CSV table of C-alpha atoms and ligand atoms in Angstrom, one decimal:
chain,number,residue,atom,x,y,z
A,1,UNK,CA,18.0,3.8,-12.1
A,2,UNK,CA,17.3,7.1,-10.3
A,3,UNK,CA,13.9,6.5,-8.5
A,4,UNK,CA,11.2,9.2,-7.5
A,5,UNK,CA,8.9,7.9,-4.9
A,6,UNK,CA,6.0,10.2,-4.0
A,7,UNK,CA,4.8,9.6,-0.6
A,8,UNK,CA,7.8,7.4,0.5
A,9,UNK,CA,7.6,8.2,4.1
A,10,UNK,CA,4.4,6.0,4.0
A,11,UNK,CA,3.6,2.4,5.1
A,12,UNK,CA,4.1,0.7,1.0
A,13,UNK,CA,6.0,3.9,0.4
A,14,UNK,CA,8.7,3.2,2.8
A,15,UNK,CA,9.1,-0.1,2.9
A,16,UNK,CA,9.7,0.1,-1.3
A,17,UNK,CA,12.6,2.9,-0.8
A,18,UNK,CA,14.7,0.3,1.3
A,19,UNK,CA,13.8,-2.7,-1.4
A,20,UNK,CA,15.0,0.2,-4.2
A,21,UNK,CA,18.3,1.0,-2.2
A,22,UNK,CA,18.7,-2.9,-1.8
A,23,UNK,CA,18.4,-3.4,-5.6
A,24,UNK,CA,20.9,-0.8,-6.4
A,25,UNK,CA,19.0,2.0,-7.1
A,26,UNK,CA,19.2,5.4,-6.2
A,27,UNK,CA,16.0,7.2,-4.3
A,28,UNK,CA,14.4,10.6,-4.1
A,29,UNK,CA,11.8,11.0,-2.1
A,30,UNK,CA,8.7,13.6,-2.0
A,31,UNK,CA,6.3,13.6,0.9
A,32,UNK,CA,3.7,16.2,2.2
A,33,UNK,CA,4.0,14.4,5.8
A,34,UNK,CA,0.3,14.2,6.2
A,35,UNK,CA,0.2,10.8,7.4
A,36,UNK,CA,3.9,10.2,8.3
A,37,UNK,CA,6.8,12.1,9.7
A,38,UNK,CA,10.3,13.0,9.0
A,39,UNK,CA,11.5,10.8,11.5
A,40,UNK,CA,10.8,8.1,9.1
A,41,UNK,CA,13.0,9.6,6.7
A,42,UNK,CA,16.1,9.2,9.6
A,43,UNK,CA,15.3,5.8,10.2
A,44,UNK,CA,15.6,5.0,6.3
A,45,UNK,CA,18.6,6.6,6.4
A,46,UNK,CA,20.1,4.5,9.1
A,47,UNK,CA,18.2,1.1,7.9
A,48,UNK,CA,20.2,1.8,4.5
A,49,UNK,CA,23.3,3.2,5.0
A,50,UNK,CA,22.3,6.1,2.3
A,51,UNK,CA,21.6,9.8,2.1
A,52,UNK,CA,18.0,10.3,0.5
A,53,UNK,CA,17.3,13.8,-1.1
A,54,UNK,CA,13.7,14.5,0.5
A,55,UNK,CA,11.3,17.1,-0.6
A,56,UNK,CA,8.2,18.2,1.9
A,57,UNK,CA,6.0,19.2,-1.2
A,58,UNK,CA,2.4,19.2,-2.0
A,59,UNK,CA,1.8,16.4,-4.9
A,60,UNK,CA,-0.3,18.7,-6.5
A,61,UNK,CA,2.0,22.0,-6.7
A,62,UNK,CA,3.3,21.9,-10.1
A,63,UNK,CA,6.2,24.0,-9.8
A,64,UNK,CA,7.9,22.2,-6.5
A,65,UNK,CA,7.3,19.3,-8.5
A,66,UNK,CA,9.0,20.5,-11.6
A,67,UNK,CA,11.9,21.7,-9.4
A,68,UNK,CA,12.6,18.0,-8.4
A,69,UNK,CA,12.8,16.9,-12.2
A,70,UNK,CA,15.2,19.7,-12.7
A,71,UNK,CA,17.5,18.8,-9.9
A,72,UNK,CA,17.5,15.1,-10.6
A,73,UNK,CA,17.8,13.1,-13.5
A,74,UNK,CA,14.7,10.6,-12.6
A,75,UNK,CA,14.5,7.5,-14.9
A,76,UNK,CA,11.2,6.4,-13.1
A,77,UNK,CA,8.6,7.4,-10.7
A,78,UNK,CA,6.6,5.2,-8.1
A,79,UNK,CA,3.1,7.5,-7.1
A,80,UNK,CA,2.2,6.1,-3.6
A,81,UNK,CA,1.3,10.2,-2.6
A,82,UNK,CA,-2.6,9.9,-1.9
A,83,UNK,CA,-5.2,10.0,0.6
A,84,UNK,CA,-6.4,5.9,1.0
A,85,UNK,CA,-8.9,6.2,4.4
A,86,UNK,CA,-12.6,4.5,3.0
A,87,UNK,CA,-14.2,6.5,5.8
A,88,UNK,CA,-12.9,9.8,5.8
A,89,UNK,CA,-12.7,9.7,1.8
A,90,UNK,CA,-17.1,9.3,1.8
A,91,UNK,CA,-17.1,12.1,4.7
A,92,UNK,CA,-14.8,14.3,3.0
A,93,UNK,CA,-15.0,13.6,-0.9
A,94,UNK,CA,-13.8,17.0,-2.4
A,95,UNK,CA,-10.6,16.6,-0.3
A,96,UNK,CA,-10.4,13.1,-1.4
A,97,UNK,CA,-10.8,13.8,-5.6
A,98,UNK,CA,-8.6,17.1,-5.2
A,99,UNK,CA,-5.8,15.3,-3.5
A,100,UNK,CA,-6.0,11.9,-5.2
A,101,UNK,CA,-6.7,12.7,-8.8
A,102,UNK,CA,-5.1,16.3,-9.4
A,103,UNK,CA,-1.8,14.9,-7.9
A,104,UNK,CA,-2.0,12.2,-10.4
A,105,UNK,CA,-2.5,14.7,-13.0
A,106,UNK,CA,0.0,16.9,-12.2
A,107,UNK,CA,2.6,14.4,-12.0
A,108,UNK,CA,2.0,13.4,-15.7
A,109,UNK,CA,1.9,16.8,-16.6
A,110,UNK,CA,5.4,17.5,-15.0
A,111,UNK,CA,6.5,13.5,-16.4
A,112,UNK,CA,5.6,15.2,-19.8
A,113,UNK,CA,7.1,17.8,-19.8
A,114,UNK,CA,10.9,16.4,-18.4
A,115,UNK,CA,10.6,13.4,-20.7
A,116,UNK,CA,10.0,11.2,-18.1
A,117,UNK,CA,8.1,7.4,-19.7
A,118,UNK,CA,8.3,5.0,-16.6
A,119,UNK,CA,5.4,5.0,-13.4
A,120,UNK,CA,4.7,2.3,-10.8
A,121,UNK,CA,1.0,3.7,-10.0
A,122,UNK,CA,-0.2,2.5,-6.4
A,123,UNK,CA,-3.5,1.3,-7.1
A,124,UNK,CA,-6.0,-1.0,-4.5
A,125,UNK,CA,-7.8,-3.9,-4.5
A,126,UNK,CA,-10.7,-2.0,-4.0
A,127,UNK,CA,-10.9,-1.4,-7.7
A,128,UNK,CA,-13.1,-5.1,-8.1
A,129,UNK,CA,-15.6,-3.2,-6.0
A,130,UNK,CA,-18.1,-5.9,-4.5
A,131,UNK,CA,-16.8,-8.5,-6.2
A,132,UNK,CA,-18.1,-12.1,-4.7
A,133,UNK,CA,-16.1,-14.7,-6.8
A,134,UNK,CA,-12.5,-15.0,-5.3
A,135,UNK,CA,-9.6,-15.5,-6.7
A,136,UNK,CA,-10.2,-12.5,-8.6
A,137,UNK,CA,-8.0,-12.2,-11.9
A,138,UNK,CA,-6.9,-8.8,-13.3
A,139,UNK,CA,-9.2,-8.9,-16.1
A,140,UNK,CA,-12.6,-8.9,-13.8
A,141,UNK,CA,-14.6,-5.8,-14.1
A,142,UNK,CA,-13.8,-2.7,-12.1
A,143,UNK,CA,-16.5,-0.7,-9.8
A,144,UNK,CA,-15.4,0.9,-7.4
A,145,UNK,CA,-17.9,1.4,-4.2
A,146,UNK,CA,-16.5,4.3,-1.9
A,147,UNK,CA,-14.7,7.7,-2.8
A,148,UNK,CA,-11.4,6.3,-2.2
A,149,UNK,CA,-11.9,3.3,-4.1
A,150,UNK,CA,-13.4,5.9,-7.1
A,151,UNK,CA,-10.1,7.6,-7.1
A,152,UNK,CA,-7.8,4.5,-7.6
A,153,UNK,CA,-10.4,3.5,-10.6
A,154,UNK,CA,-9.7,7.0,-12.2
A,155,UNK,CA,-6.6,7.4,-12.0
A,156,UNK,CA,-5.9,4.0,-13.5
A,157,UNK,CA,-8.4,5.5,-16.2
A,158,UNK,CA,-5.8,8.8,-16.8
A,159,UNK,CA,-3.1,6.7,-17.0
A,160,UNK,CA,-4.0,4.5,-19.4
A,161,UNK,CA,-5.7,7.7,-21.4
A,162,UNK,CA,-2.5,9.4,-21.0
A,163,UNK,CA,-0.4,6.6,-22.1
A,164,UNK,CA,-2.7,6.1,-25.1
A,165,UNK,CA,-0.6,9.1,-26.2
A,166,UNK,CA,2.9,8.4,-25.3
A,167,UNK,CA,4.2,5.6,-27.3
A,168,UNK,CA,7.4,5.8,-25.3
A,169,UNK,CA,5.0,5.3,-22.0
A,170,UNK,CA,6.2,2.3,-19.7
A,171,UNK,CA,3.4,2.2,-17.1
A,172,UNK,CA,2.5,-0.3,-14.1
A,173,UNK,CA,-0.8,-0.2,-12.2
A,174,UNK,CA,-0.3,-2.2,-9.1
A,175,UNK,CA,-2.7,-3.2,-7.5
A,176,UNK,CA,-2.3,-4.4,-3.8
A,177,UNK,CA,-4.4,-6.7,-1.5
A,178,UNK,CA,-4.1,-6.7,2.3
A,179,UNK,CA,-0.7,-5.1,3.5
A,180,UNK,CA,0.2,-5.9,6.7
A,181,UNK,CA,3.6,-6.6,8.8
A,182,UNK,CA,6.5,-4.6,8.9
A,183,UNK,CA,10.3,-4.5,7.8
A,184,UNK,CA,11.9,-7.2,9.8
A,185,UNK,CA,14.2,-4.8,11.4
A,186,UNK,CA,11.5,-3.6,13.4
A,187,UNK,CA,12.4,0.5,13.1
A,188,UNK,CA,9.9,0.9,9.9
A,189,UNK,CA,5.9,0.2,9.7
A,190,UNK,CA,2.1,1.9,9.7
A,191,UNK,CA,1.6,4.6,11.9
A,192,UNK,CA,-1.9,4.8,12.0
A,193,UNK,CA,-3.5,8.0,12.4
A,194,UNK,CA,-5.9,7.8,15.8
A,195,UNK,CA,-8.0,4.4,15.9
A,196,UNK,CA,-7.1,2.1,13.2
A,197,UNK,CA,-9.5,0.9,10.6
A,198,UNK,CA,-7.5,-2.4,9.9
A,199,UNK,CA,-7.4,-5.3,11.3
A,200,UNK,CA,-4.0,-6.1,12.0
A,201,UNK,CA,-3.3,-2.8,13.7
A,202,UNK,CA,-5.9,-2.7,15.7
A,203,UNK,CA,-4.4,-6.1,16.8
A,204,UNK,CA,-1.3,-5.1,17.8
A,205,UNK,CA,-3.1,-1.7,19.9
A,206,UNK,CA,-4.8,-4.9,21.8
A,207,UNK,CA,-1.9,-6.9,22.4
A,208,UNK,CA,0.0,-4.3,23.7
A,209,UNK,CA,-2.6,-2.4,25.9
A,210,UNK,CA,-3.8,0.7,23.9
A,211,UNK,CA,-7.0,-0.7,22.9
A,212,UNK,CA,-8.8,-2.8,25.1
A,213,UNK,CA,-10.4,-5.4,22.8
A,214,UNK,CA,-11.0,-6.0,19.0
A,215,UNK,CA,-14.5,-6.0,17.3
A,216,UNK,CA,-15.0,-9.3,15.3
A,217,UNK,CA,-17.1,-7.2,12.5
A,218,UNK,CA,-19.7,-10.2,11.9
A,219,UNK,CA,-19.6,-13.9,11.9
A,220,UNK,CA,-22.2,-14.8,9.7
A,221,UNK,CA,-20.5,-14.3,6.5
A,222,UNK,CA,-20.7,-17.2,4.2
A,223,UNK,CA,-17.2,-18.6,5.0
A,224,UNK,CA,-15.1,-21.5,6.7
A,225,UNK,CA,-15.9,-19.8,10.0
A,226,UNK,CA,-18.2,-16.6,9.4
A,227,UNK,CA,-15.9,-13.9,9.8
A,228,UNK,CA,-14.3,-12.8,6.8
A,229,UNK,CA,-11.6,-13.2,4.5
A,230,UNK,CA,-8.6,-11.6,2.7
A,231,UNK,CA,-5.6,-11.6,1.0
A,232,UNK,CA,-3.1,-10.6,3.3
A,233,UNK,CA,0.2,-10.0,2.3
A,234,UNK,CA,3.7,-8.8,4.2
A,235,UNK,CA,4.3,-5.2,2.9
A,236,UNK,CA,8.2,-6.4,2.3
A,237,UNK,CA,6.6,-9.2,-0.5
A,238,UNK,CA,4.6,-5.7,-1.4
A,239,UNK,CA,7.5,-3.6,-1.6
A,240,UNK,CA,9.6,-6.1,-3.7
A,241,UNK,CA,7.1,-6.7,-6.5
A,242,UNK,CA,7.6,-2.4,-7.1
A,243,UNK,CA,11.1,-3.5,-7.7
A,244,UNK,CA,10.4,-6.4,-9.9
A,245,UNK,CA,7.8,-4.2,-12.0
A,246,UNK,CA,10.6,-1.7,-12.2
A,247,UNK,CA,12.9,-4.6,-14.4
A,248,UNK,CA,10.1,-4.9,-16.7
A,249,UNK,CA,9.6,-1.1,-17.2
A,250,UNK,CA,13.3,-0.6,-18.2
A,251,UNK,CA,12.7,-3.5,-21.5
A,252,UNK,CA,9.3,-2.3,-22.2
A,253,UNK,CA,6.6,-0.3,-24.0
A,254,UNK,CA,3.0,-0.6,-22.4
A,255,UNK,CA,0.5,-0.8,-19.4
A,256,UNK,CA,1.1,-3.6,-17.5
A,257,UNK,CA,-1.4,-4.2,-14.7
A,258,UNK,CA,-0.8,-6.8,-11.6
A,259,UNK,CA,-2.7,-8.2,-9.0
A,260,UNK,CA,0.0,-8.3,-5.4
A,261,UNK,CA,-1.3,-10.9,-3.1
A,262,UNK,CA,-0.8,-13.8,-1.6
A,263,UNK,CA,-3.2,-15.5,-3.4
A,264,UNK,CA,-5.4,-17.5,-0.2
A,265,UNK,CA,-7.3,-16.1,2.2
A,266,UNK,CA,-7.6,-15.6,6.0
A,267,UNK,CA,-10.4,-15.6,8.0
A,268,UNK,CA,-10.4,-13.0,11.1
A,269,UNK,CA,-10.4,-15.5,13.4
A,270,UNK,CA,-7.3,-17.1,11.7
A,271,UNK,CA,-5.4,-13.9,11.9
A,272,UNK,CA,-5.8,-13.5,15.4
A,273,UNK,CA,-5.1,-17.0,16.2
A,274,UNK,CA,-2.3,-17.1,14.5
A,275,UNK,CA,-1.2,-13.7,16.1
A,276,UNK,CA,-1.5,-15.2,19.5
A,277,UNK,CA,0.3,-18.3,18.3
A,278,UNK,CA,3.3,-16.7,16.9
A,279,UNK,CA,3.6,-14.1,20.0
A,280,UNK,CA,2.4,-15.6,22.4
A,281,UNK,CA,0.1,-12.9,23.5
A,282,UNK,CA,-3.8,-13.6,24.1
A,283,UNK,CA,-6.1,-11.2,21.9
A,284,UNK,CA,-9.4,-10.1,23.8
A,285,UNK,CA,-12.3,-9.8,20.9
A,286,UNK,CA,-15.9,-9.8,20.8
A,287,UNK,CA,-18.0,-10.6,17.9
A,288,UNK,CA,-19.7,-7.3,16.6
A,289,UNK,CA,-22.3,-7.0,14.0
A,290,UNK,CA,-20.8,-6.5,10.4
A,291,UNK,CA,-19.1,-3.1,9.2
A,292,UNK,CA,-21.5,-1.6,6.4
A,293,UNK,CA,-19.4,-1.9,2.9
A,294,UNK,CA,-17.6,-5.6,3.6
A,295,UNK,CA,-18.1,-8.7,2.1
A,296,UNK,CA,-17.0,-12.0,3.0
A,297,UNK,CA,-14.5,-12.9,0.8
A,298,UNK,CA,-11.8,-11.3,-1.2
A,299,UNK,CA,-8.3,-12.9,-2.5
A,300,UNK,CA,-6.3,-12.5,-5.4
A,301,UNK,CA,-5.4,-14.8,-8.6
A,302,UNK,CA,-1.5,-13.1,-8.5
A,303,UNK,CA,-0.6,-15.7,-11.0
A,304,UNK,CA,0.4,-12.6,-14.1
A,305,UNK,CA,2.9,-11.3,-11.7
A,306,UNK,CA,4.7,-14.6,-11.2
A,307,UNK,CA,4.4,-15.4,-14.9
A,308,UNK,CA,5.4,-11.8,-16.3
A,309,UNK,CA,7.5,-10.6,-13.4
A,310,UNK,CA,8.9,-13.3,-11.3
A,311,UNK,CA,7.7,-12.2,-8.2
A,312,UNK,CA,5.8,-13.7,-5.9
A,313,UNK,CA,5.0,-13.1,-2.3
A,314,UNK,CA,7.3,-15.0,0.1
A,315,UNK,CA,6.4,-14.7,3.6
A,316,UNK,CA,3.4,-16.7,5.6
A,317,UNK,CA,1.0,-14.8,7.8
A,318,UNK,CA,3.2,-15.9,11.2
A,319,UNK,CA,5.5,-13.9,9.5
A,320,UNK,CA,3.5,-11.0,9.1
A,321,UNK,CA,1.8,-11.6,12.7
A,322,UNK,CA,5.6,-11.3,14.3
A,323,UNK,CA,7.0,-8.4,12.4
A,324,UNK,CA,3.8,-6.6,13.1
A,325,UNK,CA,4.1,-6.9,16.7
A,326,UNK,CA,8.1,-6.2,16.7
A,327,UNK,CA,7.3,-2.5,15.0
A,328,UNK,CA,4.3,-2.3,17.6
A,329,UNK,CA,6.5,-2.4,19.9
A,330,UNK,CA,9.1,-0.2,18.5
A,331,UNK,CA,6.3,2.3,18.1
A,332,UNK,CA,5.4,2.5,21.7
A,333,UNK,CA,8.7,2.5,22.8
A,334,UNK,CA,9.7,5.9,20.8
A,335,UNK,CA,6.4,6.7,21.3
A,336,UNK,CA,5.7,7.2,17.3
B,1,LIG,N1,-12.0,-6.4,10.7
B,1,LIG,C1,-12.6,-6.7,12.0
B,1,LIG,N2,-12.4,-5.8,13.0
B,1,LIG,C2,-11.7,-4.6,12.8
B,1,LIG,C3,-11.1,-4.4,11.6
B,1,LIG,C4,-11.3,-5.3,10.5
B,1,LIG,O1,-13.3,-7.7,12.1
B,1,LIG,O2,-11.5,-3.9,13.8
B,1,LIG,C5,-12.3,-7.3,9.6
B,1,LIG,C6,-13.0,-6.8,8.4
B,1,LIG,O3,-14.4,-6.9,8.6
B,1,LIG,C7,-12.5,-7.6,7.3
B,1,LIG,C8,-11.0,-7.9,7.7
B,1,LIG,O4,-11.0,-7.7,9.1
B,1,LIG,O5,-13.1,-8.8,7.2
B,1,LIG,C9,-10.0,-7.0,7.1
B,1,LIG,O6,-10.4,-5.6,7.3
B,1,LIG,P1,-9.4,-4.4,7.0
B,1,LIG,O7,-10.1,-3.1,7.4
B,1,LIG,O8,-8.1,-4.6,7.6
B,1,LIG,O9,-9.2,-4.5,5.4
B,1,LIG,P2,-10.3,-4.4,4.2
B,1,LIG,O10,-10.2,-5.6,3.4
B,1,LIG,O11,-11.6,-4.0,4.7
B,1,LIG,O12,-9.7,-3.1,3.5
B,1,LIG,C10,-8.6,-3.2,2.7
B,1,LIG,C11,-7.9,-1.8,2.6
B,1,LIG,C12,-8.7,-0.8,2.0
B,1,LIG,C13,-9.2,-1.2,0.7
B,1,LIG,C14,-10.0,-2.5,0.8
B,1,LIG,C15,-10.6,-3.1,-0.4
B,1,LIG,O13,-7.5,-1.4,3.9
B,1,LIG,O14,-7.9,0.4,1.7
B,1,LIG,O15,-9.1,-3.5,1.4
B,1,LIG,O16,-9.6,-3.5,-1.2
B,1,LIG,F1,-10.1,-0.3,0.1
């Protein structure tokens, strides 16, 4: 299939092109290069072997949209193309809901009108809000707490509005737990934008000097050690269940919505140990009270994907520890 991907000079984005290429398809990419560069774009070019038509467009200009429908014959699109900082997204809403949900609008709006019927939506975790009862299934309720987490709950809503009304629609809404690691080549991976928010970033700043320690946000959650826990899973896993969605969109007719995790948690003091273990690198932290908007525990039941799709994650948090810290290093040595 010929494959639009919207933001795929991003972390998922990125990492799902080379899975796409692998699989036999062929790529387009859009990107407004607001959180990634065009340097990316090279190194998926030499990482592949291909030539990827690229557009620097604005998700949300209709008519550089429309141009790419008319130059390609897309059979499906993948929408990663959003803003997805928590922070920023409560600080700056308006940019947040402009961005976020008229991109999404606009795309379905061009997908209309060039008779386009397959999307791989990039939806969050975030979606189950506060849940507290982990695993968490696809079918718990939705509530989403932040402005960030609001605009991954409406566009799912648009979508499955808009495919209401398209019986031809073949939609997936995925939505992802903790992505983390890198491709194992070690030339591909999150480039965050100044101090990281995550976790295993922020790591990898430590371990290789930028940052002096890590803040341990609370250890008095109500789990196996206090700090708490999530779902990680390696953004190659991530990228392959796009692909193996993409099989099921080609048969058939619907909204399909899966859950990509692991399935088991990790506490914060299991991640770092097992960072230090696989790398051999010691990880100065220091226990900090808790960030406002966490909860202790959040994993995923990804059982529908293995059943419906069968995909299923792979790769085992040393994994994810040692391909982080190969692209950290990569980073700092081009300094990316
Ligand atoms: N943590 C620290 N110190 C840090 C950063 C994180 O202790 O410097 C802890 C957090 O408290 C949490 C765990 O590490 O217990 C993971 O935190 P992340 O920020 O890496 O991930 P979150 O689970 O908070 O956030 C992720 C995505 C969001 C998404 C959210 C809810 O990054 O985009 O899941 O699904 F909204």
């Amino acid at each position: 299939m010929k494959v639009f991907v919207t933001g795929g000079l991003g972390y998922i984005g990125s990492h799902t092109v080379v899975s796409l290429i692998e699989a036999g398809h062929d790529v387009v990419i859009a990107d407004a290069l607001y959180n990634s560069s065009e340097s990316v774009l090279q190194r998926l070019e030499k990482l592949t072997g291909k030539s990827i038509p690229f557009y620097r467009i604005d998700i949300t200009d209709h008519d550089s949209l429309s141009g790419i429908f008319d130059d390609h014959s897309i059979d499906a699109v993948i929408h990663f193309a959003a803003y997805k900082a928590v922070g920023e997204s409560q600080v700056k809403p308006l940019m947040y809901y402009r961005n976020n949900l008229f991109g999404m609008i606009t795309l379905l709006e061009v997908m209309k009108e060039k008779g386009v019927h397959r999307l791989v939506f990039s939806s969050s975790a975030t979606v189950y809000g506060d849940l507290t009862e982990s695993p968490i299934p696809e079918t718990a309720p939705l509530k989403a707490a932040n402005v960030y987490g609001k605009t991954k709950l409406m566009c799912e809503d648009i979508i499955r509005d808009y495919a209401a009304t398209d019986s031809e629609a073949s939609f997936a809404i995925l939505r992802y737990f903790n992505p983390v690691g890198a491709h194992e080549s070690g030339i591909i991976g999150e480039l965050p934008n100044g101090i990281p928010n995550n976790l295993m970033p922020y790591i990898t700043q430590v371990a290789n000097g930028i940052r002096d320690h890590l803040t341990v946000f609370g250890n008095d959650y109500d789990t196996p050690d206090g700090t708490g826990v999530r779902d990680y899973i390696h953004v190659v896993d991530l990228a392959d269940g796009h692909t193996a969605v993409l099989k099921k969109l080609e048969k058939e007719n619907g909204v399909f919505t899966y859950n990509l995790g692991c399935g088991r948690g990790y506490s914060v003091l299991e991640v770092i140990n097992a960072f230090e273990r696989q790398n051999g690198i010691e990880i100065r932290y220091e226990i900090g009270p808790r960030r406002s908007g966490d909860i202790a525990t959040c994993f995923s039941d990804p059982s529908k994907a293995e059943r419906e799709l069968g995909w299923k994650a792979e790769r085992n948090i040393d994994d994810m520890c040692r391909d982080s810290w190969r692209w950290q290093q990569y980073a700092s040595e081009h300094n990316l």
